CSV table of C-alpha atoms in Angstrom, one decimal:
chain,number,residue,atom,x,y,z
F,1,MET,CA,-18.6,177.8,-70.5
F,2,ASP,CA,-22.0,177.1,-69.4
F,3,LYS,CA,-24.8,175.2,-71.6
F,4,VAL,CA,-26.6,178.3,-72.5
F,5,GLY,CA,-23.1,180.0,-73.6
F,6,THR,CA,-22.4,176.7,-75.7
F,7,PHE,CA,-25.4,176.7,-77.2
F,8,LEU,CA,-25.5,180.4,-78.4
F,9,LEU,CA,-21.9,179.8,-79.6
F,10,LEU,CA,-23.4,176.8,-81.8
F,11,VAL,CA,-26.3,178.5,-83.1
F,12,PRO,CA,-24.6,179.8,-86.4
F,13,ILE,CA,-23.1,176.6,-87.3
F,14,LEU,CA,-26.1,174.6,-86.6
F,15,LEU,CA,-28.1,176.9,-88.8
F,16,PHE,CA,-25.7,176.9,-91.3
F,17,SER,CA,-25.7,173.2,-91.5
F,18,MET,CA,-29.5,172.8,-91.7
F,19,ILE,CA,-29.8,175.4,-94.2
F,20,ALA,CA,-27.1,174.0,-96.6
F,21,HIS,CA,-29.0,170.6,-96.4
F,22,GLU,CA,-32.1,172.2,-98.0
F,23,TYR,CA,-30.5,174.5,-99.8
F,24,ALA,CA,-28.6,171.3,-101.5
F,25,HIS,CA,-31.9,169.9,-102.4
F,26,GLY,CA,-33.2,172.9,-104.0
F,27,TYR,CA,-30.0,173.5,-105.9
F,28,ALA,CA,-30.0,169.9,-107.1
F,29,ALA,CA,-33.4,169.9,-108.0
F,30,LEU,CA,-33.0,172.9,-110.3
F,31,ARG,CA,-30.2,171.4,-112.1
F,32,GLN,CA,-32.6,168.3,-112.9
F,33,GLY,CA,-34.8,170.6,-114.1
F,34,ASP,CA,-37.6,171.6,-111.5
F,35,PRO,CA,-37.2,175.2,-110.6
F,36,THR,CA,-39.8,175.2,-108.0
F,37,ALA,CA,-37.8,176.1,-105.1
F,38,TYR,CA,-35.9,179.0,-106.9
F,39,GLN,CA,-39.3,180.6,-108.1
F,40,LEU,CA,-40.4,180.5,-104.6
F,41,GLY,CA,-37.5,182.2,-103.3
F,42,ARG,CA,-36.2,179.3,-101.5
F,43,LEU,CA,-33.0,178.8,-103.5
F,44,THR,CA,-31.2,181.2,-100.9
F,45,TRP,CA,-28.6,181.3,-98.0
F,46,ASN,CA,-31.1,183.9,-96.1
F,47,PRO,CA,-32.0,182.1,-92.9
F,48,VAL,CA,-35.5,183.7,-92.6
F,49,LYS,CA,-36.5,181.6,-95.5
F,50,HIS,CA,-35.6,178.5,-94.0
F,51,ILE,CA,-36.4,178.7,-90.3
F,52,ASP,CA,-39.1,176.4,-88.9
F,53,PRO,CA,-40.2,177.8,-85.4
F,54,PHE,CA,-40.2,173.9,-84.1
F,55,MET,CA,-37.5,172.1,-86.3
F,56,THR,CA,-35.0,174.9,-86.5
F,57,ILE,CA,-35.3,176.5,-83.1
F,58,LEU,CA,-37.3,174.7,-80.3
F,59,LEU,CA,-36.0,171.0,-81.3
F,60,PRO,CA,-32.2,171.8,-81.4
F,61,ALA,CA,-32.7,173.7,-78.0
F,62,LEU,CA,-34.3,171.2,-76.3
F,63,THR,CA,-32.2,168.1,-77.5
F,64,PHE,CA,-29.0,170.0,-76.6
F,65,PHE,CA,-30.3,170.8,-73.1
F,66,ILE,CA,-31.5,167.5,-72.6
F,67,TRP,CA,-29.5,165.2,-74.1
F,68,HIS,CA,-26.3,167.5,-75.0
F,69,PHE,CA,-26.6,166.8,-78.7
F,70,ALA,CA,-28.4,169.2,-80.8
F,71,PHE,CA,-30.7,167.6,-83.5
F,72,GLY,CA,-33.4,169.5,-85.8
F,73,GLY,CA,-33.8,170.9,-89.5
F,74,ALA,CA,-34.5,173.8,-91.8
F,75,LYS,CA,-38.0,174.1,-93.6
F,76,PRO,CA,-38.2,171.4,-96.2
F,77,VAL,CA,-37.5,173.0,-99.7
F,78,PRO,CA,-40.3,172.4,-102.1
F,79,VAL,CA,-39.6,170.3,-105.2
F,80,ASN,CA,-41.9,168.9,-107.9
F,81,PRO,CA,-40.4,165.6,-109.2
F,82,ARG,CA,-42.5,165.5,-112.2
F,83,ASN,CA,-40.0,168.6,-113.7
F,84,TYR,CA,-37.0,166.3,-113.5
F,85,ARG,CA,-35.6,165.6,-116.9
F,86,LYS,CA,-35.2,161.9,-116.0
F,87,PHE,CA,-37.8,161.2,-112.9
F,88,LYS,CA,-35.6,158.4,-111.1
F,89,ARG,CA,-32.2,159.6,-111.7
F,90,GLY,CA,-33.4,163.2,-110.7
F,91,ASP,CA,-35.4,161.9,-107.4
F,92,ILE,CA,-32.2,159.9,-106.2
F,93,ILE,CA,-29.9,162.8,-106.9
F,94,VAL,CA,-32.3,165.5,-105.0
F,95,SER,CA,-32.9,163.3,-102.2
F,96,MET,CA,-29.1,162.6,-101.5
F,97,ALA,CA,-27.9,166.0,-102.3
F,98,GLY,CA,-28.9,167.1,-98.6
F,99,ILE,CA,-26.9,164.2,-97.0
F,100,ALA,CA,-24.1,164.8,-99.5
F,101,ALA,CA,-23.9,168.2,-98.4
F,102,ASN,CA,-23.7,167.8,-94.7
F,103,PHE,CA,-20.9,165.0,-95.3
F,104,ALA,CA,-18.9,167.5,-97.1
F,105,ILE,CA,-19.4,170.2,-94.1
F,106,ALA,CA,-18.2,167.4,-91.7
F,107,ILE,CA,-15.3,166.8,-93.5
F,108,VAL,CA,-14.5,170.6,-94.1
F,109,CYS,CA,-14.9,171.0,-90.3
F,110,THR,CA,-12.4,168.3,-89.5
F,111,ILE,CA,-9.8,170.2,-92.2
F,112,LEU,CA,-10.5,173.4,-90.2
F,113,VAL,CA,-10.0,171.8,-87.0
F,114,ILE,CA,-6.5,170.6,-87.8
F,115,ILE,CA,-5.7,174.1,-89.4
F,116,LEU,CA,-6.5,175.8,-86.4
F,117,GLY,CA,-4.6,173.6,-84.3
F,118,LEU,CA,-1.6,174.3,-86.7
F,119,ILE,CA,-2.1,178.1,-86.3
F,120,ALA,CA,-2.3,177.8,-82.6
F,121,ARG,CA,1.2,176.3,-82.5
F,122,GLN,CA,2.5,179.3,-84.3
F,123,ALA,CA,0.4,182.0,-82.3
F,124,PRO,CA,-0.1,180.9,-78.8
F,125,SER,CA,-1.6,184.4,-78.0
F,126,ALA,CA,-4.5,183.5,-80.1
F,127,ILE,CA,-5.3,180.0,-78.5
F,128,GLU,CA,-8.4,181.3,-76.5
F,129,THR,CA,-10.2,182.4,-79.8
F,130,LEU,CA,-9.1,179.4,-81.7
F,131,THR,CA,-10.4,177.2,-79.1
F,132,ILE,CA,-13.8,178.6,-79.2
F,133,LEU,CA,-13.7,178.3,-83.0
F,134,GLN,CA,-12.6,174.6,-82.6
F,135,ILE,CA,-15.5,174.0,-80.3
F,136,MET,CA,-17.8,175.2,-82.9
F,137,LEU,CA,-16.4,173.1,-85.7
F,138,VAL,CA,-16.0,169.8,-83.5
F,139,TYR,CA,-19.7,170.3,-82.8
F,140,GLY,CA,-20.3,170.9,-86.6
F,141,ILE,CA,-18.7,167.6,-87.4
F,142,PHE,CA,-21.0,165.8,-85.0
F,143,PHE,CA,-24.1,167.7,-85.8
F,144,ASN,CA,-23.5,167.1,-89.8
F,145,LEU,CA,-23.0,163.4,-89.3
F,146,LEU,CA,-26.2,163.4,-87.3
F,147,LEU,CA,-28.0,165.1,-90.0
F,148,ALA,CA,-26.6,162.7,-92.6
F,149,PHE,CA,-27.1,159.7,-91.3
F,150,PHE,CA,-30.5,160.4,-89.8
F,151,ASN,CA,-31.8,161.2,-93.2
F,152,LEU,CA,-30.3,158.0,-94.7
F,153,ILE,CA,-32.8,156.2,-92.6
F,154,PRO,CA,-35.0,154.4,-95.1
F,155,ILE,CA,-38.4,155.5,-93.5
F,156,PRO,CA,-40.6,158.1,-95.5
F,157,PRO,CA,-40.4,161.1,-96.0
F,158,LEU,CA,-36.8,160.8,-94.9
F,159,ASP,CA,-34.2,161.1,-97.9
F,160,GLY,CA,-32.9,157.5,-97.8
F,161,SER,CA,-36.7,156.2,-98.7
F,162,HIS,CA,-36.1,157.8,-102.1
F,163,VAL,CA,-33.3,155.2,-102.9
F,164,VAL,CA,-34.8,152.2,-101.3
F,165,LYS,CA,-38.3,152.5,-103.0
F,166,TYR,CA,-36.3,151.8,-106.4
F,167,LEU,CA,-34.8,148.8,-104.9
F,168,LEU,CA,-38.2,146.9,-104.5
F,169,PRO,CA,-40.7,145.3,-106.9
F,170,PRO,CA,-43.4,147.9,-107.9
F,171,ALA,CA,-46.0,146.4,-105.7
F,172,TRP,CA,-43.8,146.6,-102.8
F,173,ALA,CA,-42.5,149.9,-103.4
F,174,LEU,CA,-46.2,151.3,-103.7
F,175,GLN,CA,-47.0,149.5,-99.9
F,176,TYR,CA,-43.7,151.2,-98.8
F,177,GLN,CA,-44.3,154.7,-99.8
F,178,ARG,CA,-47.9,154.5,-98.1
F,179,VAL,CA,-45.6,154.1,-94.9
F,180,GLY,CA,-45.3,157.7,-95.5
F,181,GLN,CA,-48.7,158.8,-94.2
F,182,PHE,CA,-47.3,157.6,-90.9
F,183,GLY,CA,-43.7,158.5,-91.6
F,184,LEU,CA,-43.2,161.6,-89.1
F,185,LEU,CA,-44.4,159.5,-86.3
F,186,LEU,CA,-41.9,156.7,-87.1
F,187,VAL,CA,-39.4,159.1,-87.3
F,188,PHE,CA,-40.0,161.0,-84.0
F,189,LEU,CA,-40.3,157.7,-82.3
F,190,LEU,CA,-37.0,156.5,-83.9
F,191,ALA,CA,-35.3,159.6,-83.0
F,192,PHE,CA,-36.2,159.5,-79.4
F,193,PHE,CA,-36.8,155.9,-78.6
F,194,ALA,CA,-34.4,154.1,-81.0
F,195,THR,CA,-31.4,156.5,-80.6
F,196,PRO,CA,-28.5,153.6,-79.9
F,197,VAL,CA,-29.4,152.1,-83.6
F,198,TRP,CA,-29.3,155.1,-85.8
F,199,MET,CA,-26.5,156.9,-83.3
F,200,THR,CA,-23.9,154.0,-83.8
F,201,PRO,CA,-22.4,155.2,-87.3
F,202,VAL,CA,-22.6,158.7,-86.2
F,203,ILE,CA,-20.4,158.2,-83.3
F,204,GLY,CA,-18.2,155.7,-85.4
F,205,PHE,CA,-17.6,158.4,-88.0
F,206,PHE,CA,-17.3,161.3,-85.6
F,207,ARG,CA,-14.4,159.2,-83.8
F,208,PHE,CA,-12.8,158.5,-87.1
F,209,ALA,CA,-12.7,162.2,-87.9
F,210,LEU,CA,-11.4,163.0,-84.2
F,211,ARG,CA,-8.4,160.2,-84.8
F,212,TRP,CA,-7.4,162.6,-87.8
F,213,ALA,CA,-7.9,166.0,-86.1
F,214,GLY,CA,-7.3,164.7,-82.3
F,215,PRO,CA,-3.4,165.9,-82.3
F,216,PHE,CA,-4.6,169.3,-83.1
F,217,VAL,CA,-7.5,169.8,-80.9
F,218,LEU,CA,-6.6,172.3,-78.4
F,219,PRO,CA,-6.9,171.5,-74.6
F,220,GLY,CA,-9.6,173.6,-74.0
F,221,VAL,CA,-11.9,172.0,-76.4
F,222,GLY,CA,-12.3,168.8,-74.7
F,223,GLY,CA,-13.7,170.3,-71.5
F,224,ALA,CA,-16.2,172.2,-73.1
F,225,LEU,CA,-17.8,169.3,-75.1
C-alpha cells in the first residue's frame, strides 16, 4: 500500500481521535458548570463542527508524508472557566479530559488489535480485511499517545500548563501564564526542532502497548507501518 492509500485509510481514526480530544474538553466543562461548548453547538461528534483547515487537514498530511507520523488537532472547544463551580478543580479536570480521552482510545485500540488477531486465527479467510483494520488501530495507538503526551507539555496554552500553574507561587504563576502570548510559537518550535525530547515517552509507551499486542499483530501489518 502506498503512502497516499495509507494516509486515506488512517483519516477516519485520526479525525475521530482529534474530535474525541476536544469533545472531552467540552463535556468535562459542561459537567463542571460551563455550558459554552454546548450552547455553541460544539458538544457534538459532527466532524464539520471541529475541523480546522490547517490543524485538522493540512498539518496531519504534511507530518505524515514528511516524517511518516501524523500530528494535528481539531478546532479548540471554547470554554469559560468563570462558569466552573470550583474554578481550580474545574480548570484541571477540563484540561486533563482531552488527554485522558486520548489515553483511553490508545488502550481501546490496543485491545482491539488483540481481538482482531484472535479473530484472524479462527477466520483465516478474513485476514486481508483484518490486516487493514489492524493497521488503522496500530496507528491509532501511536497517534493518540502522541496527542496525549504532546498536550502534557507544560507550555501555555497546552493542557499540561493548566496543572503546572497551580503548582507555582502566585507571582511565578502569573509570569508563567504570560508565556502564553508566545505559546504557539514555542509549541511549533518544540514540535519540529525538539522532537526527540517529547517523543521519547510516546515511543516508550507505544512499544509497551505492542509488547502486549505484538503476538496478535498480523504479518501484513508490519510492512505497512
